[in-house]
Structures are given as structure tokens and as C-alpha cells.
Coordinates of C-alpha atoms in Angstrom, one line a residue:
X1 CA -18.2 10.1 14.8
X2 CA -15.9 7.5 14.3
X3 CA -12.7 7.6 11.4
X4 CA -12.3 4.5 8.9
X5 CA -9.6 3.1 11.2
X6 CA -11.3 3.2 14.4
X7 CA -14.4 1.5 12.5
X8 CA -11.8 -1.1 11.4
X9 CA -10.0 -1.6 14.5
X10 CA -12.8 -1.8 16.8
X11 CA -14.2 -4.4 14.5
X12 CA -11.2 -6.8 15.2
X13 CA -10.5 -6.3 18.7
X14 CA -10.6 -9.6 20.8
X15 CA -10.0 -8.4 24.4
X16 CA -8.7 -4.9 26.0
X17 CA -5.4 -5.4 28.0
X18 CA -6.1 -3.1 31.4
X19 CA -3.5 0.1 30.7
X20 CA -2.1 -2.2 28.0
X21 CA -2.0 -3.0 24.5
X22 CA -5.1 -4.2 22.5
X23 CA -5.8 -8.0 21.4
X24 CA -6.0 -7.6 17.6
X25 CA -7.5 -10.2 15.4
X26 CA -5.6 -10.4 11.7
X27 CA -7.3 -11.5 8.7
X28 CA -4.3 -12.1 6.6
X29 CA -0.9 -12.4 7.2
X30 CA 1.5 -12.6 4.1
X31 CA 5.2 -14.0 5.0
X32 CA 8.5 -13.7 3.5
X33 CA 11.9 -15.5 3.4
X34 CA 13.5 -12.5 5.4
X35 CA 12.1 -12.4 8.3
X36 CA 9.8 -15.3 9.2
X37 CA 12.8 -17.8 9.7
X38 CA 12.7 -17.4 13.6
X39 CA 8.9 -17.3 13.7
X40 CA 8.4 -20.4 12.4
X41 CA 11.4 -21.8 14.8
X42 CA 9.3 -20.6 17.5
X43 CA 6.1 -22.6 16.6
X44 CA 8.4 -25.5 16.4
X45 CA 10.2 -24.9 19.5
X46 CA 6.8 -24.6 21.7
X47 CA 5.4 -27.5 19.4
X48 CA 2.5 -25.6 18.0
X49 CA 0.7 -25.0 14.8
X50 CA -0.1 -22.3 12.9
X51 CA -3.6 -21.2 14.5
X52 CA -5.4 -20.2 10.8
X53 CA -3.2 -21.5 8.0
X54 CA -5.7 -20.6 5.4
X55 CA -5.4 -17.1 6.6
X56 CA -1.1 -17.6 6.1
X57 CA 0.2 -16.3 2.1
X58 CA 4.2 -16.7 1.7
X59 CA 6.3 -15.7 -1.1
X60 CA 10.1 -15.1 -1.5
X61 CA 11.0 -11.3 -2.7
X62 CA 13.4 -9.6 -1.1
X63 CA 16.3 -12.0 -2.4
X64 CA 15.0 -13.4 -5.9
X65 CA 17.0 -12.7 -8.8
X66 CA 15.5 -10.4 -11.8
X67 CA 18.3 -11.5 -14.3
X68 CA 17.4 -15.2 -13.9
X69 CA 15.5 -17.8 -11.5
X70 CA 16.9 -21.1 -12.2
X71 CA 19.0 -21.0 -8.8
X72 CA 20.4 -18.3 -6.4
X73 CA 24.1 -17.9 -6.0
X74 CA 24.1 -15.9 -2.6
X75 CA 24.0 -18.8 -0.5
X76 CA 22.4 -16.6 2.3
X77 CA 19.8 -15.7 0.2
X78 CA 19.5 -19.4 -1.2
X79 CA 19.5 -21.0 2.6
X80 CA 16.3 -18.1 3.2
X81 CA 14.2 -19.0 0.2
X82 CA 14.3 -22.7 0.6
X83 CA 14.1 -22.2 4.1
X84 CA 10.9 -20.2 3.3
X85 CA 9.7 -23.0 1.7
X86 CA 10.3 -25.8 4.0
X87 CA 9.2 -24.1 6.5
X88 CA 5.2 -23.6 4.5
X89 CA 5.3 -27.3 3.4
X90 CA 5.8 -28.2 7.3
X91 CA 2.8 -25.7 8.4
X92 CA 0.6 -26.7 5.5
X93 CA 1.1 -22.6 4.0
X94 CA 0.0 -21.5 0.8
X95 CA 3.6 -20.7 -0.7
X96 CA 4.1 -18.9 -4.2
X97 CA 7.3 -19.7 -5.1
X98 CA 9.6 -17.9 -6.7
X99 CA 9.2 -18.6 -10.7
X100 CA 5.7 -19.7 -10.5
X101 CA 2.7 -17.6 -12.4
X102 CA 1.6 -16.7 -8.4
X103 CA 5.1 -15.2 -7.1
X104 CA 6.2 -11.4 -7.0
X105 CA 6.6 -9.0 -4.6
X106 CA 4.4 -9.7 -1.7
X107 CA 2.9 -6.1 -1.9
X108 CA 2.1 -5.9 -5.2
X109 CA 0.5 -9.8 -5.4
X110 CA -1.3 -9.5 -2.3
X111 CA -3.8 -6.7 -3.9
X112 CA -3.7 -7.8 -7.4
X113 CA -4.7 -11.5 -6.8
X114 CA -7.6 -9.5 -4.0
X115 CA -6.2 -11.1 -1.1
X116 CA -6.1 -7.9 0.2
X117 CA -9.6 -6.5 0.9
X118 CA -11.7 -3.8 2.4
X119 CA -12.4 -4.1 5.9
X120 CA -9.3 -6.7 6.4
X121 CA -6.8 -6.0 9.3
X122 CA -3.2 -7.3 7.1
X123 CA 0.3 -7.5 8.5
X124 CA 3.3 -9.0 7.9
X125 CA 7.4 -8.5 8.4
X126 CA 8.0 -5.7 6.4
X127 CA 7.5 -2.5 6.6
X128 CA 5.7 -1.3 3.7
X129 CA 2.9 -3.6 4.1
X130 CA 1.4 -0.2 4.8
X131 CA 0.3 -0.6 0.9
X132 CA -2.5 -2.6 1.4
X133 CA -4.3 0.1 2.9
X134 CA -4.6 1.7 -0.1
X135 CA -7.7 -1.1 -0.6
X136 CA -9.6 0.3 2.7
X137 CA -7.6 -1.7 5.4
X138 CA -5.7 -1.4 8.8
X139 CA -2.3 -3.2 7.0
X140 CA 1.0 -2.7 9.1
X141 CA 4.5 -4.0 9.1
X142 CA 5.6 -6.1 12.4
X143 CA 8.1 -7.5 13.8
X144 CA 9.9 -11.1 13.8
X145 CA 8.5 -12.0 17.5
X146 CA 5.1 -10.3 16.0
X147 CA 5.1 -12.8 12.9
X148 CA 4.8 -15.5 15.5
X149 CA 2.1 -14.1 17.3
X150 CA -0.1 -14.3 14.1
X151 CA 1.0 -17.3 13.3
X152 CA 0.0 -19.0 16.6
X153 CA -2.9 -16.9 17.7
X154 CA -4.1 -15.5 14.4
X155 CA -4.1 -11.9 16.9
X156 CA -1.1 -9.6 17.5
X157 CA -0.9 -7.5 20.3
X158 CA -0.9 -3.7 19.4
X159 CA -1.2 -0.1 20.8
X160 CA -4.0 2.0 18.9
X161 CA -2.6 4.7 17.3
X162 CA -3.8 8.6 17.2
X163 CA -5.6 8.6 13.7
X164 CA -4.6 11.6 11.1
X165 CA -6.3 12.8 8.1
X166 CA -4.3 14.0 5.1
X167 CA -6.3 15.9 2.5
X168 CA -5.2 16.3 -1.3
X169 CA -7.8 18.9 -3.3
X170 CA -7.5 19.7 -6.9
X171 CA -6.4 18.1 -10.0
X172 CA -2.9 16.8 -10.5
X173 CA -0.6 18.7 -13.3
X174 CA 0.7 16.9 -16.3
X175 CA 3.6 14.7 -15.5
X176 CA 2.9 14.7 -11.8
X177 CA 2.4 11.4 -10.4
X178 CA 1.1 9.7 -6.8
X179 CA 4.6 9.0 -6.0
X180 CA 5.3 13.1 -6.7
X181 CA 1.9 13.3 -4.2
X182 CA 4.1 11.2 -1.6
X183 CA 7.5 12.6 -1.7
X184 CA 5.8 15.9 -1.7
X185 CA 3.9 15.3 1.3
X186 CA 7.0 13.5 2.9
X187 CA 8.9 17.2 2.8
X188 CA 6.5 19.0 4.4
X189 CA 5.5 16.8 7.2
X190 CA 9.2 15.0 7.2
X191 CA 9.8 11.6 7.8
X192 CA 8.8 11.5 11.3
X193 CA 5.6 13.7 10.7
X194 CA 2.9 10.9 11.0
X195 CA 5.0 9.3 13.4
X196 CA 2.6 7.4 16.4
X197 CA -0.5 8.0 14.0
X198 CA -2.2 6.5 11.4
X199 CA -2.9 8.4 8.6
X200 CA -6.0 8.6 6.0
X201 CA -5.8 9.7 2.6
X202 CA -8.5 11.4 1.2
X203 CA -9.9 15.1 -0.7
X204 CA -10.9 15.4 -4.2
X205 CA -7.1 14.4 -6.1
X206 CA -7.3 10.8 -4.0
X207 CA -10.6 10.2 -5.1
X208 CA -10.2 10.6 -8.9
X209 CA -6.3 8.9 -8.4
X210 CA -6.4 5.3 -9.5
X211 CA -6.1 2.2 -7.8
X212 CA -2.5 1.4 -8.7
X213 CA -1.7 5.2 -7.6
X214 CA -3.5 5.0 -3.9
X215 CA -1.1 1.8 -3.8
X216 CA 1.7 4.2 -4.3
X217 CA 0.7 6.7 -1.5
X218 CA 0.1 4.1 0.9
X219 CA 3.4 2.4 0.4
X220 CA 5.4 5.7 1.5
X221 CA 3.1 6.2 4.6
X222 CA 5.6 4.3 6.8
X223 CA 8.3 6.7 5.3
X224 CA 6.4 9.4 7.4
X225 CA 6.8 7.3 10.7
X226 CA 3.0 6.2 10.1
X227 CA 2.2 2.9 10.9
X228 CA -1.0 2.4 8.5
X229 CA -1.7 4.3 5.4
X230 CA -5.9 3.9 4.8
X231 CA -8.0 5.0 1.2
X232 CA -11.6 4.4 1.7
X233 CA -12.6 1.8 -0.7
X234 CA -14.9 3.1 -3.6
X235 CA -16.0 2.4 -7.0
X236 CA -12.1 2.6 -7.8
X237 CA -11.1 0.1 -5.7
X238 CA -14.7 -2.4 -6.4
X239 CA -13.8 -1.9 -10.3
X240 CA -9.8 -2.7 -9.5
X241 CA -10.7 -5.9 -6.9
X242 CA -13.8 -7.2 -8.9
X243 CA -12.9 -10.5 -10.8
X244 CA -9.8 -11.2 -9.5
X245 CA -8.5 -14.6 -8.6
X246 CA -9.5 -14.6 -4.6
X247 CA -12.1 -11.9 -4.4
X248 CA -15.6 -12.8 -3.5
X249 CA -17.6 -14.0 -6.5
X250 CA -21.5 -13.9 -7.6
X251 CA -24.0 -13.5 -4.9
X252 CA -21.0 -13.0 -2.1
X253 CA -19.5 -10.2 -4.5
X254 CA -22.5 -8.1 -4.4
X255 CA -22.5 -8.7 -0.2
X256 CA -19.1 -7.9 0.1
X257 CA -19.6 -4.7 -1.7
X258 CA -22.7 -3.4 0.0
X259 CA -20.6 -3.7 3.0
X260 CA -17.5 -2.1 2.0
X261 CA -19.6 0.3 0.9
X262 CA -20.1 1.3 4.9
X263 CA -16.4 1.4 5.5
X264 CA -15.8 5.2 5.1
X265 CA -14.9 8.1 8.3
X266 CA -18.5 9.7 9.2
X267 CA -18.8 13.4 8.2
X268 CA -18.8 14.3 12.0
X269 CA -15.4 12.0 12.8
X270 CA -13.0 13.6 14.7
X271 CA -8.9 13.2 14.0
X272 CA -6.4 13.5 16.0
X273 CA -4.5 16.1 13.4
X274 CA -5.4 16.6 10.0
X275 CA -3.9 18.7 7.6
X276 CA -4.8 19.9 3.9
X277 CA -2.5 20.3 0.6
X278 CA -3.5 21.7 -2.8
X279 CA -2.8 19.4 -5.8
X280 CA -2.0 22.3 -7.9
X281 CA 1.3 22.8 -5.9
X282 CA 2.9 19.8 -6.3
X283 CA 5.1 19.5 -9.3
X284 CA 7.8 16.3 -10.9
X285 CA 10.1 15.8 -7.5
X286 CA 13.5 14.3 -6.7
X287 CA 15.2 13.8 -3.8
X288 CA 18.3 14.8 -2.7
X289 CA 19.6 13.7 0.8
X290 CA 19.3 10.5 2.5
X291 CA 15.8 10.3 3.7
X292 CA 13.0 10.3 1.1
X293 CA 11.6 13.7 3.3
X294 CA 15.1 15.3 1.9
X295 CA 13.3 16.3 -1.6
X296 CA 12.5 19.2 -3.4
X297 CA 10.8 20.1 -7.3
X298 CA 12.5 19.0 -9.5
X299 CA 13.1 22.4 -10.7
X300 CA 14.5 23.4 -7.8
X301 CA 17.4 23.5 -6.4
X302 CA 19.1 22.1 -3.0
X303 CA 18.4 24.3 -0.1
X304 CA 21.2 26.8 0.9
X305 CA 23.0 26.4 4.3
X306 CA 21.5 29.1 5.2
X307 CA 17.7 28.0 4.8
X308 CA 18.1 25.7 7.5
X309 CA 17.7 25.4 10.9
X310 CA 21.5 26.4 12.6
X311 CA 19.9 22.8 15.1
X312 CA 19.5 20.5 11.2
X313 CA 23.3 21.9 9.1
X314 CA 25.2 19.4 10.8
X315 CA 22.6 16.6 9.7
X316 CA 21.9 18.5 5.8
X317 CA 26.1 18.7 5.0
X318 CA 26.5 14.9 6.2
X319 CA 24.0 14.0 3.9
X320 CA 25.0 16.0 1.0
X321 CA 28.6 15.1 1.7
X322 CA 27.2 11.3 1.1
X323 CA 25.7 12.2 -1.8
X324 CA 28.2 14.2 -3.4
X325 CA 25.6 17.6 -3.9
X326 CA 26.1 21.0 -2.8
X327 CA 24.4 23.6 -1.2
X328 CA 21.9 25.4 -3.5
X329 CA 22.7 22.8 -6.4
X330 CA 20.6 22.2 -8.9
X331 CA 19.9 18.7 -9.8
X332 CA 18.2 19.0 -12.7
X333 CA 20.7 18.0 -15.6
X334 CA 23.1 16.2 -13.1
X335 CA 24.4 13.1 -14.5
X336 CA 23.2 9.5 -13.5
X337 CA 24.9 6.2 -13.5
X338 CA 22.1 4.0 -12.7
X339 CA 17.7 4.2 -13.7
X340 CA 15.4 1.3 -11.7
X341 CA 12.2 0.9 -12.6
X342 CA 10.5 -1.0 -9.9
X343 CA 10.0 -2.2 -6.2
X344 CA 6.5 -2.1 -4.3
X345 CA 6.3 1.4 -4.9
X346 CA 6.1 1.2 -8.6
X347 CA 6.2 -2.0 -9.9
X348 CA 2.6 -2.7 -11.3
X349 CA 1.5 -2.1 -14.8
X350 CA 0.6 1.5 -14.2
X351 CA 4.2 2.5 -13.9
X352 CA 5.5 0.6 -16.6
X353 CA 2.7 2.1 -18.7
X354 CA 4.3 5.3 -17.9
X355 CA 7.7 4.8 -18.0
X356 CA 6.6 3.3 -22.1
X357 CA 5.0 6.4 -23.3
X358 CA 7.8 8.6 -22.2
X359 CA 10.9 6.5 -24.0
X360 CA 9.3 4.7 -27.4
X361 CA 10.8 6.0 -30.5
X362 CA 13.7 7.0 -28.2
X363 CA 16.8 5.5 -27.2
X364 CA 18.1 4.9 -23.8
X365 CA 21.2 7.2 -23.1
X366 CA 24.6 4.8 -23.9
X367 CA 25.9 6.1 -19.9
X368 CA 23.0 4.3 -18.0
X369 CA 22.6 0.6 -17.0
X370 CA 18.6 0.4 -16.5
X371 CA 17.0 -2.0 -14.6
X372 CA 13.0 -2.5 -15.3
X373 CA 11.7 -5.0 -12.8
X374 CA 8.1 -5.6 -12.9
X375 CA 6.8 -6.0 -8.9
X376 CA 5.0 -9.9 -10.0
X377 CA 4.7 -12.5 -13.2
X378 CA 1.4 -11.0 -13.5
X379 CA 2.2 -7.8 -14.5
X380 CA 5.2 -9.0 -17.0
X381 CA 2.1 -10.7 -18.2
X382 CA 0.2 -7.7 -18.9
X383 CA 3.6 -6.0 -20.0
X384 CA 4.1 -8.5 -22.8
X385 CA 0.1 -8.8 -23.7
X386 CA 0.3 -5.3 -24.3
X387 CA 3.4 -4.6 -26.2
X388 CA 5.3 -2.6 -23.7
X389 CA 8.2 -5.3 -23.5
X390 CA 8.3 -4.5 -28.1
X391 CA 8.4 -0.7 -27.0
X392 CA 11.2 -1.0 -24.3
X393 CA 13.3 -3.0 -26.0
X394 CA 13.1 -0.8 -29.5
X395 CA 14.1 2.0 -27.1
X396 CA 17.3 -0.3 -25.6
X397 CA 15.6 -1.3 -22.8
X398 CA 15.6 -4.9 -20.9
X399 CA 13.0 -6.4 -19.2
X400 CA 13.6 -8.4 -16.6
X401 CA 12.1 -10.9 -14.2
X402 CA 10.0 -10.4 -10.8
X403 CA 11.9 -9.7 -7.8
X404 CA 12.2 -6.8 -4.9
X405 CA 15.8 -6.1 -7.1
X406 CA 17.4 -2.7 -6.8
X407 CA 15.4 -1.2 -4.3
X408 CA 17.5 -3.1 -1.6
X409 CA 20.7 -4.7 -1.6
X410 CA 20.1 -7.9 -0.7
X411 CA 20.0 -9.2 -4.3
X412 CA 22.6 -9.6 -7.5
X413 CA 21.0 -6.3 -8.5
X414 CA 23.1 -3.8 -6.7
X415 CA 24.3 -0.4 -7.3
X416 CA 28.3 0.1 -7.1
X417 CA 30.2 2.0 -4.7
X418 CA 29.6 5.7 -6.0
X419 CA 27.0 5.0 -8.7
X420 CA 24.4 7.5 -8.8
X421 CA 21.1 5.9 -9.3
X422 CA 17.5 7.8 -9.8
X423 CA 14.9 5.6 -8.4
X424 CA 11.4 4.7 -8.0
X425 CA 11.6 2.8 -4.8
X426 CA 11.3 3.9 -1.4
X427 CA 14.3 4.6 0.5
X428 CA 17.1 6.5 -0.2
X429 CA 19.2 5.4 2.9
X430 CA 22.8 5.3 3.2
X431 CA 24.0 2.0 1.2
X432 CA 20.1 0.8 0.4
X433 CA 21.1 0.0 -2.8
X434 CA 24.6 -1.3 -2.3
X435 CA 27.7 0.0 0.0
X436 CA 28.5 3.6 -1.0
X437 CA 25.6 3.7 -3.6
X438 CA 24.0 6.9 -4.4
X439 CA 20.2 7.1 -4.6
X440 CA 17.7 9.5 -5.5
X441 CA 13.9 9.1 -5.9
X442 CA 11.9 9.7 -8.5
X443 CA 8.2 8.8 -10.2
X444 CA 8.4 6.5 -13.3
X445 CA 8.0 9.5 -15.8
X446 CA 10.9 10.7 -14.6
X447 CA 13.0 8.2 -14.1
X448 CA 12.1 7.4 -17.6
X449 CA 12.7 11.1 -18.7
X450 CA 16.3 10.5 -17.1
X451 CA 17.2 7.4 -18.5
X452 CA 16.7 8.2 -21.9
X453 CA 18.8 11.4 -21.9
X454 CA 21.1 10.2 -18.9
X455 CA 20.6 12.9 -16.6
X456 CA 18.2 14.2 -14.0
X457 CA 15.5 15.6 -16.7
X458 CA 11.8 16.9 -16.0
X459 CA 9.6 14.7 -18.0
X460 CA 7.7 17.5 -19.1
X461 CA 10.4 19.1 -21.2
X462 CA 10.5 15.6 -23.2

């Protein structure tokens, strides 16, 4: 009767805390420059050593250029990366530094190169490490003190979470995408729906969605307030792990597999809240507010005043204020300033696949800076080995170099003061992509669809 998670979780657990938190152990724990500064200051201050360093995988991402990578001009953001660095040449860390074949965003290497596998228990300083869950694992985002933790102990103490079950049934309409699948699910439940649980992913539309799609969903799980986002690894996610640089190989492959095979919730397994959404109902979405849970079609339009609760007006106005919308506007057609193509949402070749068949032998619209920002230096690899970079740059386009970028603004690559930008990151927070920036979110397709006619368009009229 037990759920994925709770197979996974009870397979780690070290020791039960009386009426407290459970002794975790953690497979892998991947670091960045933001915030594993203090962490390592605190090994150093109690004169310790990482407890597992082969378990340890750091990489800069958050504040690497995309336009070039010969040096870092924030000094901030310089003092973090080569602090990053010292600090994994001191604890003997595997560190991918930035410009090297192994570096990207730390969500989008960490499954690609299969250091993220089935079964694992992943965490790191960020939240959307959710996104290695997609693979079949308990991955969560923690905290600066947490970081240290893991890197002493190789265990983290944690609270179980209530387990949820989302089910998607059906077949996915033309131009609808896993990010659409996301957002959608984000309005109904909100963005503190899963809030205290972790959720599962599965029905009949998961199943057939590929690898680099489940990646998708589980990166927006922490968007819901979940903690983890799980997919129960299957021939997908063998077929997607199988020959990459740091999965099992040979006779251990075969093992591995026959065991992952057994991570899946029994028929009889009991949630703690499950809910059920039809695939056919989900169209091309946008957002429109300041949480990625403020969305709608993107045939729709904005909600009236009147559609919402007399408690939630205050909160809906601010946010449209912000954004410079109306009540009962409709988006579609609406001017845009800015189109990024990117993040650890949708960053991996999949989305730049997309993005490609919806703008060659077009041209981007003169009105819109675009920013195409592949999530590692593997995938710009794959884009140039297949021809998409010929395609992008016929159509005006300019691809550009590994990095977190747009999708926070902790980088050259922000968005001005005003700027309306349609996005296929994450967050759509108050000044996430620079002070006074405008954001909203949007799949690949149509960010593609947008930045080729330079307003919001539905990628199935194109």
C-alpha cells in the first residue's frame, strides 16, 4: 500500500527523531555559487570535511553570462563564482565550471549527464531542484544551513510530507505543451495548492509525455507550494538515462533497471489527496498576474472584478496594476517588448526543437529583443549538430551561451523597467526579471509564436 515517495523515503531514513523530524540520507547533492558560500564557511569554521565528496556536483548558473564567458563584470557575481570554486578545490568537489563542455544550469545537467537517477533522494539550494523528480526521485530544494548538513553528514534533517497524487488522462491537443500541463494545473490548485505535500504525476497524458516534458512538470511543482514533484521511472525515462556519461553501464545497467523497475505507487496505495484533470481541457496558456497560478487560455481573457472573491480584488487589481492589464482584458494580440527562451524550465533541446519549427522561414518581429539560452553546453551542442542554430539565425535569431540568464535578475541579462517580456521560465514575481520588469509565462511554441509576430499570439493560428 505504499506511494512511490514513501517507498523512496523509507528507503533513506537513518534514524526517527521522537515527535521530530526524520534523519534523511542524500544521495546527491548538487551546489551552486548562490547559496553554498556560508555552507562551506561552516565546515571550515567547525574544521570538518565534506562527509561524501563523491556524492558533492557544483556548478555556477544563476550569475554566468549568456552573451560571453571570458570574465564577469558584476563583481558580486564574479566574488560568488570564484568563490564557488575555491571553495570545491578546498573540499576536493567535482566542480563544472562555467565555460567547460560539463557546465550549465544545475537542473538541466544534473539529469542529462544521469546523475540524477531513479530511486536517488537529491537536494540542493534552490528551489526547483524539484526537477529531478521527473527521473523517479525524492529531489527538494533546501536551505543555506541545510546545504551544510549534507555536506557534513551526507543526511539532512526533514519532516515527511502528506503525499498527493495528480492525475493527467487523455491526449494533449496540438500546440499544447508540458509547461501548458503546469500552468494549467497551477490555476486550478493555485500556488499554494500542494503546499505541505508531495505531489506525484501520473495518468495516461504523463505516461506517453517525454522525458524532457516530465522535467518540465516537475520543475513547476514547487510553484504549487509542493516540496517534491515524482514521475515513476519507465521505459521513457530507461531510454532518456541509458548511455549517458554517469549512468550505470553493462551488467550494472541491466541491475539498475530491474530495480527501478520496482519503484512505482502499488495499485492499493493510499494518498493523502489526489485529484484528476482531463488533457483534452487544457489549451496554449499565459499568465497574467504576478504568480504563475494567475494564468488563463490563451484565448481567454483576464477575469472580471467581478469573478472574484470580494476576500482576493484587493490582491487581483495590485497585481494587474503591476502589470499594466485590465479587468476582462484580453491578452492575446497585446504587444511584447521582450521573448526568452530558456531557464530550467525549458532549456533542453526539446524546447528549442520547438521554438525552431514554429519561426524557420520567418522572421523575428523588428520590436522584440529575443534571448535564446540553451539550459547547458550540451544542448548548444545538440542545437548546432542539428541545425537549429542555421534555422534561428535565418529567422533573426541569436544564440547564445549557457547560463540561468533572463529567468532571474541576477545576470547582465535583465529586462528594463516596464518591458513586457513573455517567458518560458518559472516565476513571474514582482522584479524577477529586473526592477519594474513585466513578465508573463508562456511554453516555447508560444513564445516563439509571439516573437515572431511581436505580440501575444496562439501558436496554432501560425
Amino acid at each position: 500500500m505504499n506511494t512511490l515517495f514513501d517507498k523512496i523515503w523509507d528507503a533513506h531514513v537513518v534514524n526517527m527523531i521522537e515527535d521530530g523530524p526524520t534523519q534523511l540520507y542524500i544521495d546527491r547533492l548538487y551546489c551552486h555559487e548562490v547559496t553554498s558560500p556560508q555552507a562551506f564557511d561552516t565546515l571550515r569554521d567547525k574544521g570538518i570535511k565534506p562527509f561524501r565528496a563523491d556524492h558533492i556536483i557544483a556548478m555556477p548558473d544563476h550569475n554566468t553570462p549568456s552573451d560571453q564567458q571570458e570574465e564577469i563584470t558584476d563583481p558580486i557575481g564574479r566574488k560568488q563564482v570564484e568563490t564557488l570554486a575555491a571553495n570545491c578545490e578546498q573540499f576536493g568537489i567535482k566542480h563544472f565550471a562555467m565555460g567547460t563542455k560539463d557546465n550549465g544550469i544545475i537542473h538541466v545537467v544534473g539529469p542529462e549527464k544521469a546523475l540524477s537517477l531513479p530511486g536517488m533522494t537529491i537536494v540542493c539550494g534552490d528551489s526547483h531542484t524539484s526537477t529531478h523528480g521527473a527521473v523517479g526521485a525524492i529531489a527538494m530544494g533546501i536551505g543555506t544551513s541545510e546545504v551544510a548538513q549534507v555536506l557534513a553528514s551526507q543526511c539532512i534533517l526533514q519532516s515527511k510530507p502528506k503525499t498527493m497524487r495528480i492525475n493527467i488522462e487523455g491526449e494533449l491537443q496540438n500546440g499544447v505543451t508540458a509547461k501548458d500541463v503546469a500552468l494549467y494545473i497551477m490555476s486550478k490548485m493555485t500556488t499554494a495548492g500542494a503546499t505541505g505535500f508531495a505531489v506525484e504525476y501520473a495518468g495516461s497524458t504523463i505516461r506517453n509525455m517525454s522525458m524532457e516534458g516530465r522535467l518540465t512538470l516537475s520543475n513547476l511543482s514547487i510553484e504549487m507550494g509542493s516540496r517534491a514533484g515524482l514521475i515513476a521511472p519507465d521505459e521513457i525515462t530507461f531510454e532518456y538515462l541509458k548511455g549517458r556519461e554517469y549512468a550505470p553501464k553493462g551488467e550494472a545497467w541491466d541491475k539498475a533497471v530491474e530495480e527501478w523497475k520496482k519503484l512505482r505507487s502499488d495499485d492499493d496505495a493510499v494518498f493523502d489527496k489526489e485529484v484528476t484533470y482531463q488533457a483534452e481541457d487544457i489549451k496554449p496558456r499565459i499568465t497574467y498576474g504576478t504568480n504563475p497560478g494567475a494564468g488563463i487560455a490563451i484565448d481567454e481573457c483576464i477575469p472580471t472584478l467581478e469573478s472574484i472573491p470580494e476576500a482576493e480584488q484587493g490582491q487581483f487589481l495590485s497585481q494587474l496594476q503591476y502589470m499594466q492589464f485590465e479587468p476582462g482584458e484580453k491578452l492575446e494580440g497585446h504587444p511584447v517588448d521582450y521573448c526568452f527562451l530558456g531557464a530550467c524550465t525549458n532549456g533542453r533541446i526539446e524546447d528549442f526543437r520547438a521554438f525552431a519549427s514554429v519561426v524557420k522561414g520567418k522572421k523575428k518581429a523588428e520590436n522584440v529583443v529575443a534571448w535564446l539560452v540553451p539550459g547547458s553546453w550540451l544542448v548548444r551542442k545538440q542545437i548546432i549538430e542539428e541545425g537549429i542554430d542555421k534555422i534561428l539565425e535565418e529567422a533573426g535569431f541569436e544564440l547564445r551561451l549557457p547560463s540561468c540568464s533572463a529567468c532571474l535578475a541576477m545576470n547582465p541579462d535583465k529586462v528594463p523597467a516596464g518591458k513586457l517580456a513573455i517567458s518560458t521560465s518559472n516565476r513571474n514575481f514582482v522584479g524577477r526579471q529586473g526592477p519594474g520588469a513585466r513578465t508573463v509565462l508562456a511554453s516555447p511554441l508560444v513564445v516563439a509564436a509571439s516573437a515572431v509576430t511581436g505580440v501575444i499570439t496562439d501558436p496554432r493560428k501560425i
